[in-house]
PDB file of C-alpha atoms in Angstrom:
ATOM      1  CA  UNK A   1      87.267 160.096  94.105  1.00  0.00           C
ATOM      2  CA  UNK A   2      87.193 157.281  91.682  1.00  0.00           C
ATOM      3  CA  UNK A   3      88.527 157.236  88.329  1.00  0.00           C
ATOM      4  CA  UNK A   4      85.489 156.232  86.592  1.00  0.00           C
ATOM      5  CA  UNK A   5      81.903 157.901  87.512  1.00  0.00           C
ATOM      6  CA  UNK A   6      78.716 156.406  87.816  1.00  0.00           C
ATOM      7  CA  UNK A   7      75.544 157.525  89.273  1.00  0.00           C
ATOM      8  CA  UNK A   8      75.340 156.539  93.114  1.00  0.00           C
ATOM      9  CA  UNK A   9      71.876 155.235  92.693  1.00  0.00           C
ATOM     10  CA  UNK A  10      69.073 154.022  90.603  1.00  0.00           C
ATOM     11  CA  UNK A  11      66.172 152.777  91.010  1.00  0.00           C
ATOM     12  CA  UNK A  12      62.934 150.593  88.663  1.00  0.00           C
ATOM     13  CA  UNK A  13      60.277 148.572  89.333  1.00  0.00           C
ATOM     14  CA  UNK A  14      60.315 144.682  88.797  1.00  0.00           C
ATOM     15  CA  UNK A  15      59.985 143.777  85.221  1.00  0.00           C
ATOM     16  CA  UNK A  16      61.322 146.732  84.133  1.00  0.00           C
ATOM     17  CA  UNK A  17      64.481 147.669  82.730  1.00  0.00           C
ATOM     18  CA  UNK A  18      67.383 149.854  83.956  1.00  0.00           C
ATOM     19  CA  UNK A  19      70.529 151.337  82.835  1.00  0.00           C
ATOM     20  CA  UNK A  20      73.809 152.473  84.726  1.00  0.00           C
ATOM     21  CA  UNK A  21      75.982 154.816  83.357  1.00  0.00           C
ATOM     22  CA  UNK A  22      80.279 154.572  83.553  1.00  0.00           C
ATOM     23  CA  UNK A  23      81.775 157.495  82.695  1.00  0.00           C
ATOM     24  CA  UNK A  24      85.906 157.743  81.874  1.00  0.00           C
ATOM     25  CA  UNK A  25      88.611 159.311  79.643  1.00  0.00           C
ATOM     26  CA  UNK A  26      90.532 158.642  76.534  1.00  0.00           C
ATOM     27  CA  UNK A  27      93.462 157.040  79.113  1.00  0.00           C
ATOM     28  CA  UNK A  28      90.727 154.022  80.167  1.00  0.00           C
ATOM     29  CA  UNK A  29      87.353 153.501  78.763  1.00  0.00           C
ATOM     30  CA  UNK A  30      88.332 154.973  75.831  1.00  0.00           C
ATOM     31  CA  UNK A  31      91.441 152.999  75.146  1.00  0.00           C
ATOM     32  CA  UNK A  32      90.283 149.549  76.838  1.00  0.00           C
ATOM     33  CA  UNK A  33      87.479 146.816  77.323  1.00  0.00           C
ATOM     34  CA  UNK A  34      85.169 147.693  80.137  1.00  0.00           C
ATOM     35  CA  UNK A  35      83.522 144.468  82.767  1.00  0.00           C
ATOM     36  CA  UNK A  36      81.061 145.067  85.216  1.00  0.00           C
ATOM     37  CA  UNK A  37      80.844 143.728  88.446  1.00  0.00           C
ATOM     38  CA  UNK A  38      77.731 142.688  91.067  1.00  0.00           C
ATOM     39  CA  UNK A  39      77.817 142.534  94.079  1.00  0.00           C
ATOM     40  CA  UNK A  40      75.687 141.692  97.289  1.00  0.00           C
ATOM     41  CA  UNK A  41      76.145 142.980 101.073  1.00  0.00           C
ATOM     42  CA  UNK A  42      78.745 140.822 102.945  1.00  0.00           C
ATOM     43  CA  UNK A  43      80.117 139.420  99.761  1.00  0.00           C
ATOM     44  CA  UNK A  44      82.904 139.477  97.134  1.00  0.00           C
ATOM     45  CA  UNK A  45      82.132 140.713  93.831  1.00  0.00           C
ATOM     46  CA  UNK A  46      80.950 138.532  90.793  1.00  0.00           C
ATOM     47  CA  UNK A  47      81.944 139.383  86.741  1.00  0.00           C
ATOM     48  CA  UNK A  48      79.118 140.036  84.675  1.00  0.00           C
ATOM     49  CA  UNK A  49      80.550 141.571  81.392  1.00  0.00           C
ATOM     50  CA  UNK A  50      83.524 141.636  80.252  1.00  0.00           C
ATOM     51  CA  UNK A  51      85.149 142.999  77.094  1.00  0.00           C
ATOM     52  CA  UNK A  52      82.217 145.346  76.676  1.00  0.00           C
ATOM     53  CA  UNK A  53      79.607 143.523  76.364  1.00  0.00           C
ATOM     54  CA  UNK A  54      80.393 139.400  76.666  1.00  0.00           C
ATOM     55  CA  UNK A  55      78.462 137.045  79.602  1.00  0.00           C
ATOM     56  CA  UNK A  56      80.669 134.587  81.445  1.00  0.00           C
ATOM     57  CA  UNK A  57      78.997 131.503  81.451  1.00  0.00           C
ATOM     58  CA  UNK A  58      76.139 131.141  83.947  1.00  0.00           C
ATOM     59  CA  UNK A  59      75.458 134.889  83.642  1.00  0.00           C
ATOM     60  CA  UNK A  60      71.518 135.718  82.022  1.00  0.00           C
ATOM     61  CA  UNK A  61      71.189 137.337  78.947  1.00  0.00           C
ATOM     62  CA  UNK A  62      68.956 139.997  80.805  1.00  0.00           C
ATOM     63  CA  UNK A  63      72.377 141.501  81.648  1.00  0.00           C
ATOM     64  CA  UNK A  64      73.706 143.770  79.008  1.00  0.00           C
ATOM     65  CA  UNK A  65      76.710 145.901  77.862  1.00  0.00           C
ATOM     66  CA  UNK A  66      78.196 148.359  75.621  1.00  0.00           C
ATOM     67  CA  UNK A  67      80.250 151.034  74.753  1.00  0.00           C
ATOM     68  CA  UNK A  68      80.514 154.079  72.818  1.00  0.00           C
ATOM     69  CA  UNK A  69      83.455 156.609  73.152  1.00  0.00           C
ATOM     70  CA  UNK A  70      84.995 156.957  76.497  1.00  0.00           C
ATOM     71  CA  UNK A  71      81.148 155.397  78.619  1.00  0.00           C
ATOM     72  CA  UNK A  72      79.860 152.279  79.124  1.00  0.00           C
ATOM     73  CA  UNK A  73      76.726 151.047  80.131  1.00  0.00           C
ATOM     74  CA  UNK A  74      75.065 148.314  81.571  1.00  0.00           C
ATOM     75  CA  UNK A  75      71.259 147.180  81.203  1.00  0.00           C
ATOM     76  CA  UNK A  76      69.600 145.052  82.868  1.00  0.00           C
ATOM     77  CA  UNK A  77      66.095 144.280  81.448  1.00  0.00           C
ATOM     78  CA  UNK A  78      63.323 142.409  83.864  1.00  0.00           C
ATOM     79  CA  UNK A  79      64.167 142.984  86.981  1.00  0.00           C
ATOM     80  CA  UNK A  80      64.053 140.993  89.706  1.00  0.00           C
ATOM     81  CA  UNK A  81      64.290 141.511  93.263  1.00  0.00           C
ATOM     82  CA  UNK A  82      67.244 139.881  93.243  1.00  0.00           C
ATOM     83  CA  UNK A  83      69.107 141.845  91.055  1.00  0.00           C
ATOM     84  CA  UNK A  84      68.892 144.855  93.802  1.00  0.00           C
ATOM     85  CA  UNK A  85      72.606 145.426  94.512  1.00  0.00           C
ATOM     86  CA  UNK A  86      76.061 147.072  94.194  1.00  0.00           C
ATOM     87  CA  UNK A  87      77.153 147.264  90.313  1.00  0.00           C
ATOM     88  CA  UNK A  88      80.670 148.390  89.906  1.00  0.00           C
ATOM     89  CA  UNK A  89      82.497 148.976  85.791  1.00  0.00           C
ATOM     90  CA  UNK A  90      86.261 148.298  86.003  1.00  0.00           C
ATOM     91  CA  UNK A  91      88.574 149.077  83.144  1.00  0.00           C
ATOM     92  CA  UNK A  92      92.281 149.515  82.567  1.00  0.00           C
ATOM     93  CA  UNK A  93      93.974 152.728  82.625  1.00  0.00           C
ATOM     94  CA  UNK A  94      97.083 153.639  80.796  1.00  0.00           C
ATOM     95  CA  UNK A  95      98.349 156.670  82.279  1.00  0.00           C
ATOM     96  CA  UNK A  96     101.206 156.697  84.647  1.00  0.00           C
ATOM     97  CA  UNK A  97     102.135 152.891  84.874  1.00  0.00           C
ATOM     98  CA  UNK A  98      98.536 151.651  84.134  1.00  0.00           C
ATOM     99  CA  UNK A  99      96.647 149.231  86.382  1.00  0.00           C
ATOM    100  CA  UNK A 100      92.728 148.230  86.816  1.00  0.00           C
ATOM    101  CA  UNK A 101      90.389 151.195  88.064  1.00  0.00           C
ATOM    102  CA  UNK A 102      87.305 150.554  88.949  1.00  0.00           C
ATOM    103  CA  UNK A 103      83.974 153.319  89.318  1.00  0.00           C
ATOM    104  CA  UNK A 104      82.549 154.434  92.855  1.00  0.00           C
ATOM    105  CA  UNK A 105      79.463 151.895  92.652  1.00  0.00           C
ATOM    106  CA  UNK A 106      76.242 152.364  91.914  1.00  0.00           C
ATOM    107  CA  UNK A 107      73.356 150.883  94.595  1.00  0.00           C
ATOM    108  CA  UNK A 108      70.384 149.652  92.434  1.00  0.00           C
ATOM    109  CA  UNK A 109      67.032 149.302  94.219  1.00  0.00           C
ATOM    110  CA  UNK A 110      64.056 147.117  92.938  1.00  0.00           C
ATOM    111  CA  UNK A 111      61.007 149.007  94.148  1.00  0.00           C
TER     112      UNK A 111
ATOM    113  CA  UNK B   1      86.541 124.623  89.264  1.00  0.00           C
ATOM    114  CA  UNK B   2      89.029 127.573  90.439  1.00  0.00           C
ATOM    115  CA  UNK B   3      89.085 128.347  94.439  1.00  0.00           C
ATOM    116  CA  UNK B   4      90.935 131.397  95.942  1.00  0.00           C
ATOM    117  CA  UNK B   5      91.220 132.157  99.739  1.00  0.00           C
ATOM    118  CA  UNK B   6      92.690 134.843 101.754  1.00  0.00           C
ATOM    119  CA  UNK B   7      94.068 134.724 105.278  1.00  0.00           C
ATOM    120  CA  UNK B   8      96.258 136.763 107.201  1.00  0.00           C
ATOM    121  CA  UNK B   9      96.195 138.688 110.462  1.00  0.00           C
ATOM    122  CA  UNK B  10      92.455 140.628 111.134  1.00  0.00           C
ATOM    123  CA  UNK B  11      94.424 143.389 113.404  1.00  0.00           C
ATOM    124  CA  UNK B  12      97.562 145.609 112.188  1.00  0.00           C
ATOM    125  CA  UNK B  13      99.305 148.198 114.412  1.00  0.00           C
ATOM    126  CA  UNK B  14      99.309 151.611 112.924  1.00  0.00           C
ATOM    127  CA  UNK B  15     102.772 152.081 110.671  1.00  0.00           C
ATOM    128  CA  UNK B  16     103.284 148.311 110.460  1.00  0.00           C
ATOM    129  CA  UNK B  17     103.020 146.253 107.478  1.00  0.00           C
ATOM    130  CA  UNK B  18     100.140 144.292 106.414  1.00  0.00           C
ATOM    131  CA  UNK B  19     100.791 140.708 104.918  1.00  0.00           C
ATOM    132  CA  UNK B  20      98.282 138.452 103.534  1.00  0.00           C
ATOM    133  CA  UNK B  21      98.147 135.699 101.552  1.00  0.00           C
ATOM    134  CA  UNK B  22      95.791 134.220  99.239  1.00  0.00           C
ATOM    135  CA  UNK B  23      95.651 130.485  98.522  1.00  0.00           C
ATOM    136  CA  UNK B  24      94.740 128.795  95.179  1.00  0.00           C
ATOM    137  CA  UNK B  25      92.945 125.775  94.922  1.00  0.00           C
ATOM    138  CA  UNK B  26      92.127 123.736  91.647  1.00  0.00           C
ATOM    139  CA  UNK B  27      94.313 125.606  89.218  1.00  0.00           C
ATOM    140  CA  UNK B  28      98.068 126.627  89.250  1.00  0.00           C
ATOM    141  CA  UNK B  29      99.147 130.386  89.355  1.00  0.00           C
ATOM    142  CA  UNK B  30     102.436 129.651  87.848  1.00  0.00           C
ATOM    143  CA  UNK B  31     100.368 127.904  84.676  1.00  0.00           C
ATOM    144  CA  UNK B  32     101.329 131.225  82.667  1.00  0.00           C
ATOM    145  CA  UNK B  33      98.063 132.369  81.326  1.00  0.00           C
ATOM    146  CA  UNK B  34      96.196 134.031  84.419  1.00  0.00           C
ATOM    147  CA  UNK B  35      97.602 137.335  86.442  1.00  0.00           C
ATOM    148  CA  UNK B  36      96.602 137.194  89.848  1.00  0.00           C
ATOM    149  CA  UNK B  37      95.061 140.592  92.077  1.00  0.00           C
ATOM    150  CA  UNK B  38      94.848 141.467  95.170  1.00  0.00           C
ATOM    151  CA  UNK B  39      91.789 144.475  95.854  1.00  0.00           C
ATOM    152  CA  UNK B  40      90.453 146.373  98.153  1.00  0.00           C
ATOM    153  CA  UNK B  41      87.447 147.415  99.790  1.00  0.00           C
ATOM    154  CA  UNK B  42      86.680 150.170 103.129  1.00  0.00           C
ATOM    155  CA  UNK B  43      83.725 149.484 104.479  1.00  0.00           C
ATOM    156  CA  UNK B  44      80.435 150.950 103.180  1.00  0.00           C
ATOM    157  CA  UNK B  45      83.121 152.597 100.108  1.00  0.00           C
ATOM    158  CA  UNK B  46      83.853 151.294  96.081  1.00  0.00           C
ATOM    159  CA  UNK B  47      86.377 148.628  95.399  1.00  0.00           C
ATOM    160  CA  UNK B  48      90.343 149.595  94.960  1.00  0.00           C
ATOM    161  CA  UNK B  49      92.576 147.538  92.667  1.00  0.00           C
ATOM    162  CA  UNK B  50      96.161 146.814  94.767  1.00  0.00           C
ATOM    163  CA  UNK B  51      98.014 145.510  91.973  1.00  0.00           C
ATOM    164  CA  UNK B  52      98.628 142.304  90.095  1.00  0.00           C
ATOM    165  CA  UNK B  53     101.360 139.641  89.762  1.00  0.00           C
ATOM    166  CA  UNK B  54     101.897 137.295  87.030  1.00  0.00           C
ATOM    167  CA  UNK B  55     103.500 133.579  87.009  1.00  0.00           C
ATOM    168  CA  UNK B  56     106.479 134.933  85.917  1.00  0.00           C
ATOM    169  CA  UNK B  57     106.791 137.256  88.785  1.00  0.00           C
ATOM    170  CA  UNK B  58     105.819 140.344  86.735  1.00  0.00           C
ATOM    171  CA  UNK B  59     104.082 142.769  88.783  1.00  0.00           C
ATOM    172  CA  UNK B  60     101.632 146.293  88.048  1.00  0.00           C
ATOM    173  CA  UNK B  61     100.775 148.122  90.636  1.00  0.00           C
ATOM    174  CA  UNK B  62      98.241 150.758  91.586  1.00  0.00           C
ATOM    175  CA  UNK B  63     100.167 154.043  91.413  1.00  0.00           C
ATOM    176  CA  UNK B  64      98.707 155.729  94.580  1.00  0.00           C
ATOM    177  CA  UNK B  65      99.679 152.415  96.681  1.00  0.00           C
ATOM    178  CA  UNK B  66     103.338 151.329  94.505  1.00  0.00           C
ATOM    179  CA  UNK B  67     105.632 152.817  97.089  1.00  0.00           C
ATOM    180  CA  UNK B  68     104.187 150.924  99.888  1.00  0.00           C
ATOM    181  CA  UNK B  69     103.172 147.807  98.028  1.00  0.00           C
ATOM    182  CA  UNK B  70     104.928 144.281  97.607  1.00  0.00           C
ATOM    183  CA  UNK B  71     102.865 141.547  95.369  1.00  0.00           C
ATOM    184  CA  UNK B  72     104.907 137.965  95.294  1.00  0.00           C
ATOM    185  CA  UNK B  73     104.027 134.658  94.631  1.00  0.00           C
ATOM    186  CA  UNK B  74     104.742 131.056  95.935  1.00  0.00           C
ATOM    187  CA  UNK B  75     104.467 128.795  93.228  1.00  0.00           C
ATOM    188  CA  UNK B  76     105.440 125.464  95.229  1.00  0.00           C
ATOM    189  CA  UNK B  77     102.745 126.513  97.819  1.00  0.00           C
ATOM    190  CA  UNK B  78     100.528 127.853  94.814  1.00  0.00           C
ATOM    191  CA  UNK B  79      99.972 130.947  96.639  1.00  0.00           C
ATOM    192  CA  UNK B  80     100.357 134.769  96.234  1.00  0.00           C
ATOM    193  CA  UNK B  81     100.679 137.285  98.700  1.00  0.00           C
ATOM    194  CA  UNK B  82     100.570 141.236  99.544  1.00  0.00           C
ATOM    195  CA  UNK B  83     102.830 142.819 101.644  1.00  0.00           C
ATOM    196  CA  UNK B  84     101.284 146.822 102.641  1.00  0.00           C
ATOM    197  CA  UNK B  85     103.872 148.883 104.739  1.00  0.00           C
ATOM    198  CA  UNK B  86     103.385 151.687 106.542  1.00  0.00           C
ATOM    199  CA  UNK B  87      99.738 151.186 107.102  1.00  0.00           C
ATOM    200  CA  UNK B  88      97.594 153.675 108.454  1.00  0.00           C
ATOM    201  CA  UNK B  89      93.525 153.950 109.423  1.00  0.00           C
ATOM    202  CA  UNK B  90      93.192 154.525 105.705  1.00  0.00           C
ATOM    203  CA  UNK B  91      94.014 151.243 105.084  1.00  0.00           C
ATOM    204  CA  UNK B  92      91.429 149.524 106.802  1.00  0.00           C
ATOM    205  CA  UNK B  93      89.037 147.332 104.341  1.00  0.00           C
ATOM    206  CA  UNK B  94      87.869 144.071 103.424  1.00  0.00           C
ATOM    207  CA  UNK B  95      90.540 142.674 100.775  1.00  0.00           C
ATOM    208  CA  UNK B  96      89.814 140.376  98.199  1.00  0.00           C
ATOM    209  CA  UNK B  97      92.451 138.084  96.006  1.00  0.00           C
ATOM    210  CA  UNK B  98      90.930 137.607  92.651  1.00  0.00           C
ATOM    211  CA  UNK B  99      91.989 135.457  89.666  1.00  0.00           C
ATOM    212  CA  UNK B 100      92.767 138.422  86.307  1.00  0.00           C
ATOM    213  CA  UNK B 101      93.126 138.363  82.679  1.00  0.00           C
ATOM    214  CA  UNK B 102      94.216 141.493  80.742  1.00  0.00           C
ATOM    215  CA  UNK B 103      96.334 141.406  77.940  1.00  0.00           C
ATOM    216  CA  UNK B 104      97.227 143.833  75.314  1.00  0.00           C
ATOM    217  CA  UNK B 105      94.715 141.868  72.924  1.00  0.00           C
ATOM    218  CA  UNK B 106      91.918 140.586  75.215  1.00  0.00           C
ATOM    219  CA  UNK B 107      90.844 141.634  79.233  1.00  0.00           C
ATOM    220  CA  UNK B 108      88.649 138.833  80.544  1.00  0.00           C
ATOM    221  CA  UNK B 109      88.274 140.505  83.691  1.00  0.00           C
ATOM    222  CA  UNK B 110      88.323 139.106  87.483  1.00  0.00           C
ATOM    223  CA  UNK B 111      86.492 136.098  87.421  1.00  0.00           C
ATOM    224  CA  UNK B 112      86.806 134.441  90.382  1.00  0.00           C
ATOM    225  CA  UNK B 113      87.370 136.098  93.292  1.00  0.00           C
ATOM    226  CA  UNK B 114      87.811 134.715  96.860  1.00  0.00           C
ATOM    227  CA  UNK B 115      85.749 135.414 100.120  1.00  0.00           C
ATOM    228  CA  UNK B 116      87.414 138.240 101.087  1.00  0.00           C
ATOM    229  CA  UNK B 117      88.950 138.882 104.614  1.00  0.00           C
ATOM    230  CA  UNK B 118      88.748 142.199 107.010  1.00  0.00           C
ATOM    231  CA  UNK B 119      91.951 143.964 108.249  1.00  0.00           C
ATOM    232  CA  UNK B 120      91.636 146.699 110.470  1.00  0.00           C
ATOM    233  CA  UNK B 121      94.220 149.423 111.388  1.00  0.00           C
ATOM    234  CA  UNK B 122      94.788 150.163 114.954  1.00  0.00           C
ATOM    235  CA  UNK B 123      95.977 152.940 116.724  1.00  0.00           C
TER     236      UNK B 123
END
């Protein structure tokens, strides 16, 4: 059971956009910066936000996030085939001693 | 450019500790500004932050893992490590070493992360 919730799945069509839902309390999201992660079968994962809603360098503006409350969300708008993948949201959590928790994943499919 | 690898033993016996170690290339984990992380990941399951140390030797740990956990760090061979004791089935997953930044003012999140390598728990 992870800390954070997001929907297992989702799915679009290419050149459409899509949103995935992070769900959390007042101890993480709503205390702390959220990042997402992507990330492909077989490999480690790769930061695409961070503080809310910033792109590391190299990372297309397609890719979106924000914040409101204690949820997050990331959008992705024309998608590509490529995109189709595992997208993770990560924050901090301040209860007990603290440390990074991270939501269950959600599997995005390009139709 | 930033390079991390882990290596370490791909077979633990059941109730044995797990040690790996993750080396860094082109950047210094004892230059102060970066923590570094170890995480977790079963197969087919979500990714499981391990804890974090920092160059000074400062260390956070997840709470479900802190009792069985050791995070240290080798600055003259620039590399960090992870010590898991007591291991069980449970424990078997792909883990990761990952270059962090969280601070009480900023959280730049793990931005480079290395290849990953698979332990599995035997009985």
């Amino acid at each position: 059971q992870s800390v954070l919730t997001q929907p297992p799945s989702v799915s679009a069509a290419p050149g459409q956009k899509v949103t995935i839902s992070c769900s959390g309390s007042s101890s993480n999201i709503g205390n702390d910066y959220v990042s997402w992660y992507q990330q492909f079968p077989g490999t480690a994962p790769k930061l695409l936000i961070y503080e809310n809603n910033k792109r590391p360098s190299g990372i297309p503006d397609r890719f979106s996030g924000s914040k409101s409350g204690t949820s997050a969300t990331l959008g992705i708008t024309g998608l590509q085939t490529g995109d189709e993948a595992d997208y993770y949201c990560a924050t901090w959590d301040s209860s007990l001693s603290g440390g990074r928790v991270f939501g269950g994943g959600t599997k995005l499919t390009v139709l | 450019q930033v390079q991390l690898q882990e290596s370490g033993p791909g077979l633990v016996k059941a109730s044995q500790t797990l040690s790996l170690t993750c080396t860094v290339s082109g950047g210094s984990i004892s230059s102060g500004y970066y923590y570094w992380s170890w995480i977790r990941q079963p197969a087919g399951k979500g990714l499981e932050w391990i804890g974090r140390i920092y160059a000074s030797g400062s260390t956070n740990y997840n709470p479900s893992l802190k009792s069985r956990v050791t995070i240290s760090g080798d600055t003259s061979k620039n590399q960090f490590s992870l010590k898991l004791s007591s291991v069980t089935a449970a424990d078997t997953a792909v883990y990761y070493c990952a270059r962090d930044f969280k601070d009480n003012w900023n959280d730049y999140g793990m931005d480079v992360w290395g290849q990953g390598t698979t332990v599995t728990v035997s009985s």
